[in-house]
Short mmCIF file of C-alpha atoms in Angstrom, two decimals:
data_model
loop_
_atom_site.label_atom_id
_atom_site.label_comp_id
_atom_site.label_asym_id
_atom_site.label_seq_id
_atom_site.Cartn_x
_atom_site.Cartn_y
_atom_site.Cartn_z
CA MET A 1 -68.81 33.57 -12.11
CA GLY A 2 -70.67 37.23 -11.14
CA VAL A 3 -69.42 39.80 -8.66
CA GLU A 4 -70.59 37.62 -5.08
CA ALA A 5 -68.30 35.11 -6.08
CA VAL A 6 -65.58 36.87 -6.88
CA LYS A 7 -65.34 38.93 -3.43
CA LEU A 8 -65.81 34.63 -2.01
CA GLN A 9 -62.78 33.95 -3.93
CA SER A 10 -60.92 36.81 -3.02
CA LYS A 11 -61.29 35.94 0.51
CA SER A 12 -60.72 32.25 0.74
CA GLU A 13 -57.40 30.60 1.97
CA VAL A 14 -56.50 27.09 -0.58
CA VAL A 15 -54.16 24.32 1.01
CA VAL A 16 -53.00 22.10 -1.79
CA ILE A 17 -50.97 18.86 -0.11
CA GLY A 18 -49.15 17.16 -2.11
CA MET A 19 -46.84 18.88 -5.06
CA ASN A 20 -46.98 16.20 -7.36
CA SER A 21 -47.79 17.30 -11.28
CA LEU A 22 -51.59 17.09 -10.14
CA GLY A 23 -50.52 19.51 -7.55
CA LEU A 24 -49.23 22.14 -9.40
CA GLU A 25 -51.21 22.24 -12.12
CA ILE A 26 -54.08 22.74 -9.20
CA ALA A 27 -51.63 25.39 -7.52
CA LYS A 28 -51.37 26.75 -10.67
CA ASN A 29 -54.88 26.85 -11.62
CA ILE A 30 -55.99 28.50 -7.83
CA ILE A 31 -53.45 30.62 -7.90
CA LEU A 32 -55.15 32.16 -11.25
CA THR A 33 -58.17 32.72 -10.01
CA GLY A 34 -57.34 35.09 -7.32
CA VAL A 35 -57.58 33.69 -4.20
CA LYS A 36 -56.41 35.67 -0.73
CA LYS A 37 -53.73 32.76 -0.11
CA LEU A 38 -51.92 29.70 -1.38
CA THR A 39 -50.46 27.00 1.09
CA ILE A 40 -48.47 24.44 -0.42
CA ILE A 41 -47.48 21.63 1.71
CA ASP A 42 -45.00 18.74 1.20
CA TRP A 43 -43.03 15.68 2.64
CA LYS A 44 -41.20 14.26 -0.74
CA VAL A 45 -37.70 16.16 -1.88
CA VAL A 46 -37.78 16.70 -5.80
CA ASP A 47 -36.42 13.08 -7.45
CA GLN A 48 -35.65 12.92 -11.40
CA SER A 49 -40.25 11.07 -11.94
CA ASP A 50 -41.38 14.87 -10.54
CA VAL A 51 -39.00 16.05 -12.63
CA ASN A 52 -40.01 13.99 -15.71
CA SER A 53 -43.52 15.08 -15.01
CA SER A 54 -43.34 18.70 -13.64
CA PHE A 55 -43.50 21.87 -16.52
CA TYR A 56 -41.65 23.86 -13.60
CA LEU A 57 -39.28 21.61 -12.00
CA LYS A 58 -35.50 21.33 -12.88
CA ASN A 59 -32.98 18.65 -12.39
CA LYS A 60 -31.30 21.24 -10.40
CA ASP A 61 -34.00 21.00 -8.03
CA ILE A 62 -33.64 17.42 -6.99
CA GLY A 63 -33.26 16.91 -3.34
CA ILE A 64 -35.17 19.94 -2.53
CA ASN A 65 -38.11 19.90 -0.82
CA ARG A 66 -41.07 19.83 -3.69
CA ALA A 67 -43.34 22.45 -1.75
CA LEU A 68 -40.11 25.03 -1.23
CA ALA A 69 -38.70 24.07 -4.61
CA ILE A 70 -41.50 25.25 -6.66
CA LYS A 71 -43.07 28.40 -4.44
CA ASN A 72 -40.98 30.93 -6.28
CA LYS A 73 -42.30 30.16 -9.27
CA LEU A 74 -45.73 30.01 -9.46
CA GLU A 75 -45.62 33.66 -7.24
CA GLN A 76 -44.62 34.70 -10.50
CA LEU A 77 -48.26 33.72 -11.74
CA ASN A 78 -49.95 36.55 -10.01
CA PHE A 79 -48.84 39.18 -7.21
CA TYR A 80 -51.77 39.92 -5.55
CA VAL A 81 -52.39 36.09 -4.57
CA PHE A 82 -49.96 35.22 -1.20
CA VAL A 83 -48.33 31.88 -1.69
CA ASP A 84 -46.74 30.61 1.86
CA ALA A 85 -45.02 26.60 1.24
CA ILE A 86 -44.79 24.64 4.35
CA ASP A 87 -42.59 21.67 4.65
CA PHE A 88 -44.79 19.09 5.92
CA LYS A 89 -42.49 18.32 8.85
CA ASP A 90 -43.83 21.09 10.28
CA LEU A 91 -46.47 20.03 11.85
CA GLU A 92 -48.23 22.93 13.72
CA ASN A 93 -48.14 25.23 10.97
CA VAL A 94 -49.81 22.43 8.54
CA LYS A 95 -52.52 22.75 10.96
CA MET A 96 -52.63 26.21 11.23
CA SER A 97 -52.34 26.96 7.74
CA ILE A 98 -55.41 24.35 7.82
CA LEU A 99 -57.24 26.40 10.61
CA THR A 100 -57.67 29.58 8.18
CA SER A 101 -58.02 28.01 5.01
CA SER A 102 -61.33 27.07 3.08
CA VAL A 103 -60.54 24.07 1.36
CA VAL A 104 -58.26 21.62 1.69
CA PHE A 105 -56.09 19.32 -1.49
CA PHE A 106 -54.80 16.32 -0.16
CA LEU A 107 -53.15 15.30 -3.61
CA GLU A 108 -50.99 12.12 -2.73
CA ASP A 109 -50.65 9.07 -0.33
CA CYS A 110 -53.11 10.34 2.15
CA GLU A 111 -53.59 7.17 4.09
CA LEU A 112 -50.76 6.43 4.37
CA PHE A 113 -48.47 9.55 5.12
CA THR A 114 -51.28 12.59 6.27
CA PHE A 115 -54.46 10.36 7.41
CA ASP A 116 -54.17 12.14 10.81
CA ILE A 117 -54.16 15.85 8.97
CA LEU A 118 -56.83 14.39 7.16
CA LYS A 119 -58.57 13.77 9.76
CA PHE A 120 -57.78 16.95 11.57
CA ALA A 121 -59.17 18.97 9.03
CA LYS A 122 -61.83 16.89 8.87
CA LEU A 123 -62.96 17.68 12.77
CA GLU A 124 -62.36 21.67 11.71
CA ASN A 125 -65.24 21.23 9.12
CA LYS A 126 -63.15 21.91 6.38
CA ASN A 127 -64.12 20.86 2.42
CA ILE A 128 -61.67 18.23 1.48
CA ILE A 129 -60.89 16.88 -1.70
CA ILE A 130 -58.80 14.20 -2.90
CA SER A 131 -57.69 13.37 -5.86
CA GLU A 132 -55.21 11.55 -7.76
CA VAL A 133 -53.56 11.04 -11.58
CA LEU A 134 -52.61 7.13 -11.19
CA GLY A 135 -50.87 6.28 -14.93
CA VAL A 136 -53.89 6.64 -16.82
CA TYR A 137 -56.40 6.89 -14.14
CA SER A 138 -57.45 9.12 -11.92
CA TYR A 139 -60.23 10.19 -9.54
CA ILE A 140 -61.93 13.49 -7.51
CA ILE A 141 -63.57 12.85 -4.13
CA ASN A 142 -65.09 15.81 -2.49
CA ASP A 143 -66.73 15.88 1.21
CA PHE A 144 -67.90 19.91 1.93
CA GLY A 145 -69.59 18.12 5.61
CA LYS A 146 -73.51 17.33 6.08
CA GLU A 147 -74.57 21.10 5.53
CA PHE A 148 -73.53 22.37 1.83
CA ASN A 149 -75.38 25.56 0.85
CA ILE A 150 -75.26 25.50 -3.31
CA PHE A 151 -77.02 29.17 -4.40
CA ASP A 152 -76.39 28.56 -7.95
CA LYS A 153 -76.96 24.97 -9.17
CA ASN A 154 -76.14 25.37 -13.13
CA GLY A 155 -74.78 29.85 -13.17
CA GLU A 156 -77.51 30.24 -15.90
CA GLU A 157 -79.01 33.72 -16.22
CA ALA A 158 -82.41 33.16 -14.43
CA ALA A 159 -85.25 31.91 -17.28
CA ASN A 160 -87.42 35.45 -17.80
CA CYS A 161 -89.90 34.02 -20.65
CA PHE A 162 -93.40 35.26 -21.67
CA VAL A 163 -96.48 33.14 -21.07
CA LYS A 164 -99.00 31.71 -23.86
CA GLU A 165 -101.76 30.05 -21.98
CA VAL A 166 -102.16 28.56 -18.62
CA ASP A 167 -104.78 26.04 -18.09
CA TYR A 168 -106.42 26.18 -14.88
CA LYS A 169 -107.59 22.89 -14.38
CA THR A 170 -104.53 21.02 -15.15
CA GLY A 171 -102.10 23.39 -14.15
CA LYS A 172 -100.22 23.23 -17.27
CA VAL A 173 -98.08 26.24 -18.80
CA THR A 174 -97.26 26.97 -21.99
CA LEU A 175 -94.91 29.41 -23.02
CA VAL A 176 -94.61 31.09 -25.93
CA GLU A 177 -92.14 28.86 -28.89
CA ASN A 178 -88.23 28.79 -28.35
CA SER A 179 -88.20 30.59 -25.01
CA GLN A 180 -84.60 29.72 -24.18
CA HIS A 181 -84.06 28.66 -20.70
CA SER A 182 -82.76 25.85 -19.08
CA LEU A 183 -85.18 25.22 -16.46
CA GLN A 184 -85.89 22.03 -14.93
CA GLU A 185 -88.35 20.52 -11.94
CA GLY A 186 -88.47 21.50 -8.79
CA ASP A 187 -87.53 24.84 -9.92
CA LEU A 188 -88.88 27.89 -8.61
CA ILE A 189 -91.12 30.75 -10.90
CA LYS A 190 -92.93 33.11 -10.36
CA PHE A 191 -95.44 34.91 -12.45
CA GLU A 192 -95.19 38.89 -13.36
CA ASP A 193 -97.28 41.61 -15.11
CA VAL A 194 -100.36 40.06 -14.66
CA ILE A 195 -103.32 41.98 -15.69
CA ASP A 196 -105.99 40.07 -13.85
CA ASP A 197 -109.56 40.25 -16.27
CA GLU A 198 -111.83 42.59 -14.09
CA ASP A 199 -114.92 41.54 -15.94
CA ILE A 200 -115.06 38.35 -14.11
CA ILE A 201 -117.45 38.72 -11.04
CA PRO A 202 -114.30 38.81 -7.94
CA ASP A 203 -113.96 37.21 -5.36
CA GLU A 204 -112.35 38.27 -2.24
CA LYS A 205 -111.19 35.00 -1.05
CA LEU A 206 -109.20 34.76 -4.54
CA LEU A 207 -105.91 36.82 -4.54
CA SER A 208 -103.78 37.92 -7.44
CA ILE A 209 -100.87 35.69 -9.48
CA ASN A 210 -98.87 38.52 -9.47
CA SER A 211 -95.57 37.60 -7.76
CA THR A 212 -96.56 33.86 -6.68
CA VAL A 213 -93.97 31.39 -6.51
CA PHE A 214 -94.59 27.62 -7.69
CA GLU A 215 -92.48 25.07 -7.96
CA ILE A 216 -92.19 23.16 -11.40
CA LYS A 217 -93.66 19.71 -10.35
CA LYS A 218 -93.11 18.29 -14.10
CA MET A 219 -91.53 19.24 -17.67
CA ILE A 220 -94.02 17.97 -20.27
CA LYS A 221 -92.01 19.60 -23.32
CA LEU A 222 -89.50 22.30 -23.40
CA ASN A 223 -92.39 25.26 -23.41
CA GLU A 224 -94.45 23.48 -21.91
CA PHE A 225 -94.69 22.36 -18.08
CA GLU A 226 -97.06 22.08 -14.94
CA ILE A 227 -98.03 23.20 -11.27
CA GLU A 228 -99.88 22.77 -8.70
CA GLY A 229 -102.27 25.31 -7.36
CA VAL A 230 -102.77 27.63 -9.94
CA HIS A 231 -106.79 27.47 -9.54
CA LYS A 232 -106.68 29.21 -6.39
CA PHE A 233 -105.89 32.41 -8.01
CA LYS A 234 -107.73 35.15 -9.71
CA LYS A 235 -107.78 34.18 -13.49
CA PHE A 236 -106.71 36.80 -15.83
CA LYS A 237 -106.61 38.68 -19.29
CA GLN A 238 -102.81 39.57 -20.18
CA ILE A 239 -100.98 36.58 -18.92
CA GLY A 240 -97.89 38.48 -18.96
CA LYS A 241 -94.57 36.01 -17.91
CA ILE A 242 -92.81 34.26 -15.80
CA LYS A 243 -88.97 34.59 -13.75
CA GLU A 244 -87.31 32.00 -12.35
CA ILE A 245 -86.31 31.93 -8.81
CA LYS A 246 -82.80 31.07 -8.01
CA LYS A 247 -83.51 28.53 -4.84
CA THR A 248 -80.58 27.83 -2.05
CA ILE A 249 -80.20 23.65 -2.69
CA THR A 250 -78.71 22.34 0.90
CA THR A 251 -77.20 18.67 0.15
CA SER A 252 -75.47 16.09 2.63
CA PHE A 253 -72.08 14.30 1.65
CA LYS A 254 -70.77 11.19 3.75
CA SER A 255 -67.55 11.65 5.39
CA ILE A 256 -64.55 10.76 3.53
CA LEU A 257 -63.24 8.72 6.79
CA ASP A 258 -66.12 6.30 6.28
CA LEU A 259 -65.31 5.51 2.97
CA ASN A 260 -64.43 1.98 1.96
CA SER A 261 -64.45 -1.11 -0.56
CA VAL A 262 -68.28 -2.33 0.69
CA ASN A 263 -69.71 1.34 0.71
CA LEU A 264 -68.20 2.54 -2.21
CA SER A 265 -71.51 2.47 -4.83
CA GLU A 266 -72.78 4.75 -1.95
CA TYR A 267 -70.57 7.60 -2.81
CA ILE A 268 -70.79 7.37 -6.63
CA ASP A 269 -72.17 10.53 -8.21
CA GLN A 270 -75.60 9.17 -9.99
CA ASP A 271 -75.78 11.86 -12.50
CA LEU A 272 -72.17 11.12 -13.41
CA THR A 273 -72.59 7.23 -13.67
CA PHE A 274 -72.53 7.11 -16.94
CA HIS A 275 -70.18 9.99 -18.01
CA ASP A 276 -68.12 7.90 -20.11
CA PHE A 277 -70.74 5.02 -22.46
CA GLU A 278 -67.83 2.89 -23.53
CA LYS A 279 -66.45 2.21 -19.96
CA THR A 280 -70.05 2.81 -18.10
CA ASP A 281 -68.94 0.56 -14.91
CA ILE A 282 -65.66 2.88 -14.36
CA ASN A 283 -66.84 4.28 -11.29
CA LYS A 284 -66.95 0.77 -9.79
CA THR A 285 -63.93 -1.05 -11.08
CA ILE A 286 -61.49 1.84 -10.69
CA GLY A 287 -62.58 2.80 -8.05
CA SER A 288 -62.57 -0.56 -6.24
CA CYS A 289 -58.92 -0.96 -7.66
CA ILE A 290 -58.20 2.32 -5.82
CA LEU A 291 -59.26 1.45 -2.68
CA PHE A 292 -57.83 -2.32 -3.25
CA LYS A 293 -54.12 -0.10 -3.47
CA LYS A 294 -55.03 1.78 -0.32
CA ASP A 295 -55.96 -1.15 1.68
CA TYR A 296 -52.80 -2.77 0.53
CA GLU A 297 -50.45 -0.45 1.58
CA ILE A 298 -51.92 -0.01 4.94
CA LYS A 299 -52.67 -4.20 6.06
CA SER A 300 -49.52 -5.08 4.15
CA ASN A 301 -47.12 -1.97 5.27
CA LYS A 302 -46.31 -2.13 1.67
CA ASP A 303 -45.45 0.53 -0.83
CA PHE A 304 -48.26 -1.08 -3.46
CA TYR A 305 -45.32 -0.64 -6.67
CA ASN A 306 -42.69 -1.99 -4.66
CA SER A 307 -44.53 -5.47 -4.23
CA SER A 308 -44.36 -8.16 -6.60
CA PHE A 309 -48.24 -9.05 -8.38
CA VAL A 310 -47.98 -12.35 -6.75
CA ASP A 311 -48.21 -11.10 -3.18
CA ILE A 312 -50.59 -8.53 -4.23
CA PHE A 313 -52.64 -11.66 -5.67
CA ASP A 314 -52.30 -13.50 -2.37
CA PHE A 315 -53.67 -10.52 -0.85
CA TYR A 316 -56.25 -10.09 -3.42
CA GLN A 317 -57.57 -13.76 -3.14
CA SER A 318 -57.25 -13.35 0.89
CA SER A 319 -60.31 -11.43 0.78
CA ASN A 320 -63.79 -11.63 -1.39
CA ILE A 321 -64.90 -8.22 -0.75
CA TYR A 322 -62.66 -6.85 -3.62
CA SER A 323 -64.02 -9.34 -6.68
CA THR A 324 -67.25 -8.05 -7.75
CA TYR A 325 -65.80 -5.51 -9.49
CA ILE A 326 -62.27 -6.40 -9.70
CA THR A 327 -61.22 -8.95 -12.23
CA VAL A 328 -57.92 -10.69 -11.86
CA ASP A 329 -57.07 -9.26 -15.47
CA VAL A 330 -58.79 -5.37 -13.95
CA LEU A 331 -56.10 -5.62 -11.49
CA LYS A 332 -52.83 -6.87 -13.24
CA ARG A 333 -53.66 -3.57 -15.99
CA PHE A 334 -53.94 -1.58 -13.13
CA TYR A 335 -51.22 -2.70 -11.29
CA LEU A 336 -49.20 -1.92 -14.70
CA PHE A 337 -50.41 1.32 -16.26
CA SER A 338 -51.51 3.05 -12.90
CA ASN A 339 -47.53 3.66 -11.97
CA GLY A 340 -46.44 6.72 -13.42
CA SER A 341 -47.98 10.29 -14.54
CA LEU A 342 -49.06 11.47 -17.87
CA SER A 343 -48.30 15.78 -18.02
CA CYS A 344 -51.76 15.57 -20.73
CA ILE A 345 -54.17 14.02 -17.69
CA SER A 346 -52.61 15.48 -15.06
CA ALA A 347 -53.32 19.24 -16.91
CA TYR A 348 -57.03 17.54 -17.29
CA ILE A 349 -57.55 16.39 -13.64
CA GLY A 350 -56.06 19.52 -12.47
CA GLY A 351 -58.38 21.96 -14.15
CA LEU A 352 -61.36 19.59 -13.17
CA VAL A 353 -60.43 19.54 -9.65
CA SER A 354 -60.44 23.10 -9.69
CA GLN A 355 -63.52 23.77 -10.45
CA GLU A 356 -64.59 21.84 -7.52
CA ALA A 357 -62.70 23.82 -5.29
CA ILE A 358 -64.55 27.64 -6.78
CA LYS A 359 -67.51 25.81 -6.16
CA SER A 360 -66.51 24.59 -2.50
CA ILE A 361 -65.88 28.29 -1.88
CA THR A 362 -69.02 30.23 -4.06
CA GLY A 363 -71.39 27.98 -3.69
CA LYS A 364 -71.94 27.91 -7.60
CA PHE A 365 -72.40 25.10 -9.81
CA MET A 366 -73.41 21.50 -8.64
CA PRO A 367 -70.25 19.61 -7.40
CA VAL A 368 -69.18 16.15 -7.72
CA LYS A 369 -71.74 14.22 -4.92
CA GLN A 370 -68.69 12.60 -4.37
CA ILE A 371 -66.27 9.97 -6.28
CA LEU A 372 -65.68 10.76 -10.47
CA VAL A 373 -64.02 7.75 -11.96
CA GLN A 374 -61.28 8.26 -15.19
CA SER A 375 -59.77 5.95 -16.96
CA PHE A 376 -57.94 6.64 -19.97
CA GLU A 377 -57.19 3.15 -21.09
CA GLU A 378 -57.57 3.72 -24.68
CA LEU A 379 -54.45 5.47 -24.93
CA ILE A 380 -52.38 2.06 -24.43
CA ASN A 381 -50.82 0.60 -26.97
CA PRO A 382 -52.75 -2.77 -27.49
CA ILE A 383 -49.42 -4.35 -27.94
CA ILE A 384 -48.35 -3.82 -24.59
CA LEU A 385 -51.79 -5.38 -23.62
CA LYS A 386 -51.36 -8.48 -25.22
CA ASP A 387 -48.19 -8.92 -23.71
CA ILE A 388 -49.04 -8.07 -20.12
CA GLU A 389 -48.41 -11.78 -18.89
CA ASN A 390 -44.31 -10.54 -19.60
CA GLU A 391 -43.07 -11.12 -16.21
CA ASN A 392 -40.71 -8.15 -17.25
CA ILE A 393 -43.50 -6.02 -18.36
CA TYR A 394 -43.33 -3.89 -14.92
CA GLN A 395 -40.11 -2.97 -14.21
CA GLU A 396 -40.19 -1.55 -17.94
CA CYS A 397 -43.09 0.27 -17.50
CA VAL A 398 -40.67 1.87 -14.19
CA ASN A 399 -37.57 2.50 -16.03
CA LYS A 400 -39.25 4.25 -18.52
CA ARG A 401 -40.89 6.30 -16.01
CA VAL A 402 -38.20 7.39 -14.05
CA ASN A 403 -35.65 7.60 -16.79
CA SER A 404 -36.67 10.59 -19.33
CA LYS A 405 -40.07 12.86 -19.16
CA LEU A 406 -41.12 11.27 -22.64
CA ASN A 407 -40.17 7.93 -22.30
CA TYR A 408 -43.28 7.12 -20.30
CA LEU A 409 -45.82 8.23 -23.04
CA LYS A 410 -43.71 6.60 -25.66
CA PHE A 411 -44.57 3.28 -22.77
CA ILE A 412 -47.87 3.40 -22.94
CA ILE A 413 -49.03 5.44 -26.79
CA GLY A 414 -46.39 3.17 -28.81
CA GLU A 415 -43.45 3.75 -30.75
CA GLU A 416 -45.63 4.79 -34.31
CA GLN A 417 -48.37 6.52 -31.83
CA PHE A 418 -45.58 8.73 -30.59
CA THR A 419 -43.50 9.67 -33.69
CA LYS A 420 -46.37 11.11 -35.40
CA ILE A 421 -47.03 13.68 -32.14
CA GLN A 422 -43.05 14.31 -31.91
CA ASN A 423 -43.47 14.57 -36.19
CA SER A 424 -46.41 17.28 -36.09
CA LYS A 425 -45.86 20.75 -36.40
CA VAL A 426 -48.63 22.67 -34.70
CA PHE A 427 -49.93 26.32 -35.71
CA MET A 428 -51.13 27.60 -33.66
CA VAL A 429 -53.29 31.46 -33.19
CA GLY A 430 -53.82 32.96 -29.48
CA ALA A 431 -51.62 32.69 -26.16
CA GLY A 432 -54.57 33.26 -24.20
CA ALA A 433 -55.73 31.71 -21.25
CA ILE A 434 -56.33 28.64 -23.46
CA GLY A 435 -54.04 29.02 -25.85
CA CYS A 436 -51.35 29.31 -22.94
CA GLU A 437 -52.36 26.26 -21.29
CA LEU A 438 -52.44 24.05 -24.80
CA LEU A 439 -48.49 24.87 -25.65
#
């Protein structure tokens, strides 16, 4: 990360709103990075489903505000990080914590319960990350404002390569064989250690190419690229080397408050459109389902999962804006398998989302711009998919989620796969950071 990035982290304050299983993973990760202060906020009390999906909450915590129940255990992770816990009912302190923060997470039902606070954070120009784990689905939405500076897009060491040849006519630069670099089109480079050719009649109008910065216009292959304007400089007999100049990239994020089913495609990160080649349309299909769920809850004033599929289907048919990406089969699967939380998925997404917070604080690495949706439907037991028309299967899913920490996992992956996992014996060497995560 570098010294400067670590300094920025150590001075930053982060707010996490929604201490479900994903919120707990994010809080843990943020504390371990060494921020100055973490504030956790929640309006819900611990119930059995929270105990089932959390590695910290116990049955004795049931009935206690989730943020207050988890605070003391999180404090043990890093004594250099101040951890504060606030009940969401204390709106004055909630707003005060946001005012001093660098980044704010919204992790659960933000449209229904925390929308006013979301608007407040946006009005105060805070970096906002919204994320949820919904059964076998998840999503991340970033909003880092109209002007967000990325000081180092990839975190790699600046390229420093010896030059083999420069073509003055075409501007083609050829590096020595096996040069190691991550240069791309648009990157900046400058020439160093160049010795001008004194045998050529000097032209006072021409300058030495030494220390001159050029932009790479085209990458031909790994050790060849094109630049423009090289003919305007003195020719040289010893070419020297090129060094990459890290340039600041300023990018703009669309407001999260304007996101809807109609403009969803404008928010999808084009670099991550095909992050899963088996599910190439996942950003649009499941992304539309997520927005459909929120739209349904706001307009009908009903909880999505406490509604019958008949009511949901009627709402789906009443508007033609969803049918572009959501088929009835997709909606049924989402309705059935987005109601719950698997600890393993929360752990994975928690790590991914926490990295987005570090990017927003330090300006290092390219953040998700702006939506990334992931589906883990391959975990679903094929037998359940064949029985998806069974009206009783949804209630069975709810019962499994609430009654036991392992029953929901068993319901999703099936008895056979669950038994294989339960009977497996794992031998692990090393219990450092990664080892503890695996445990």
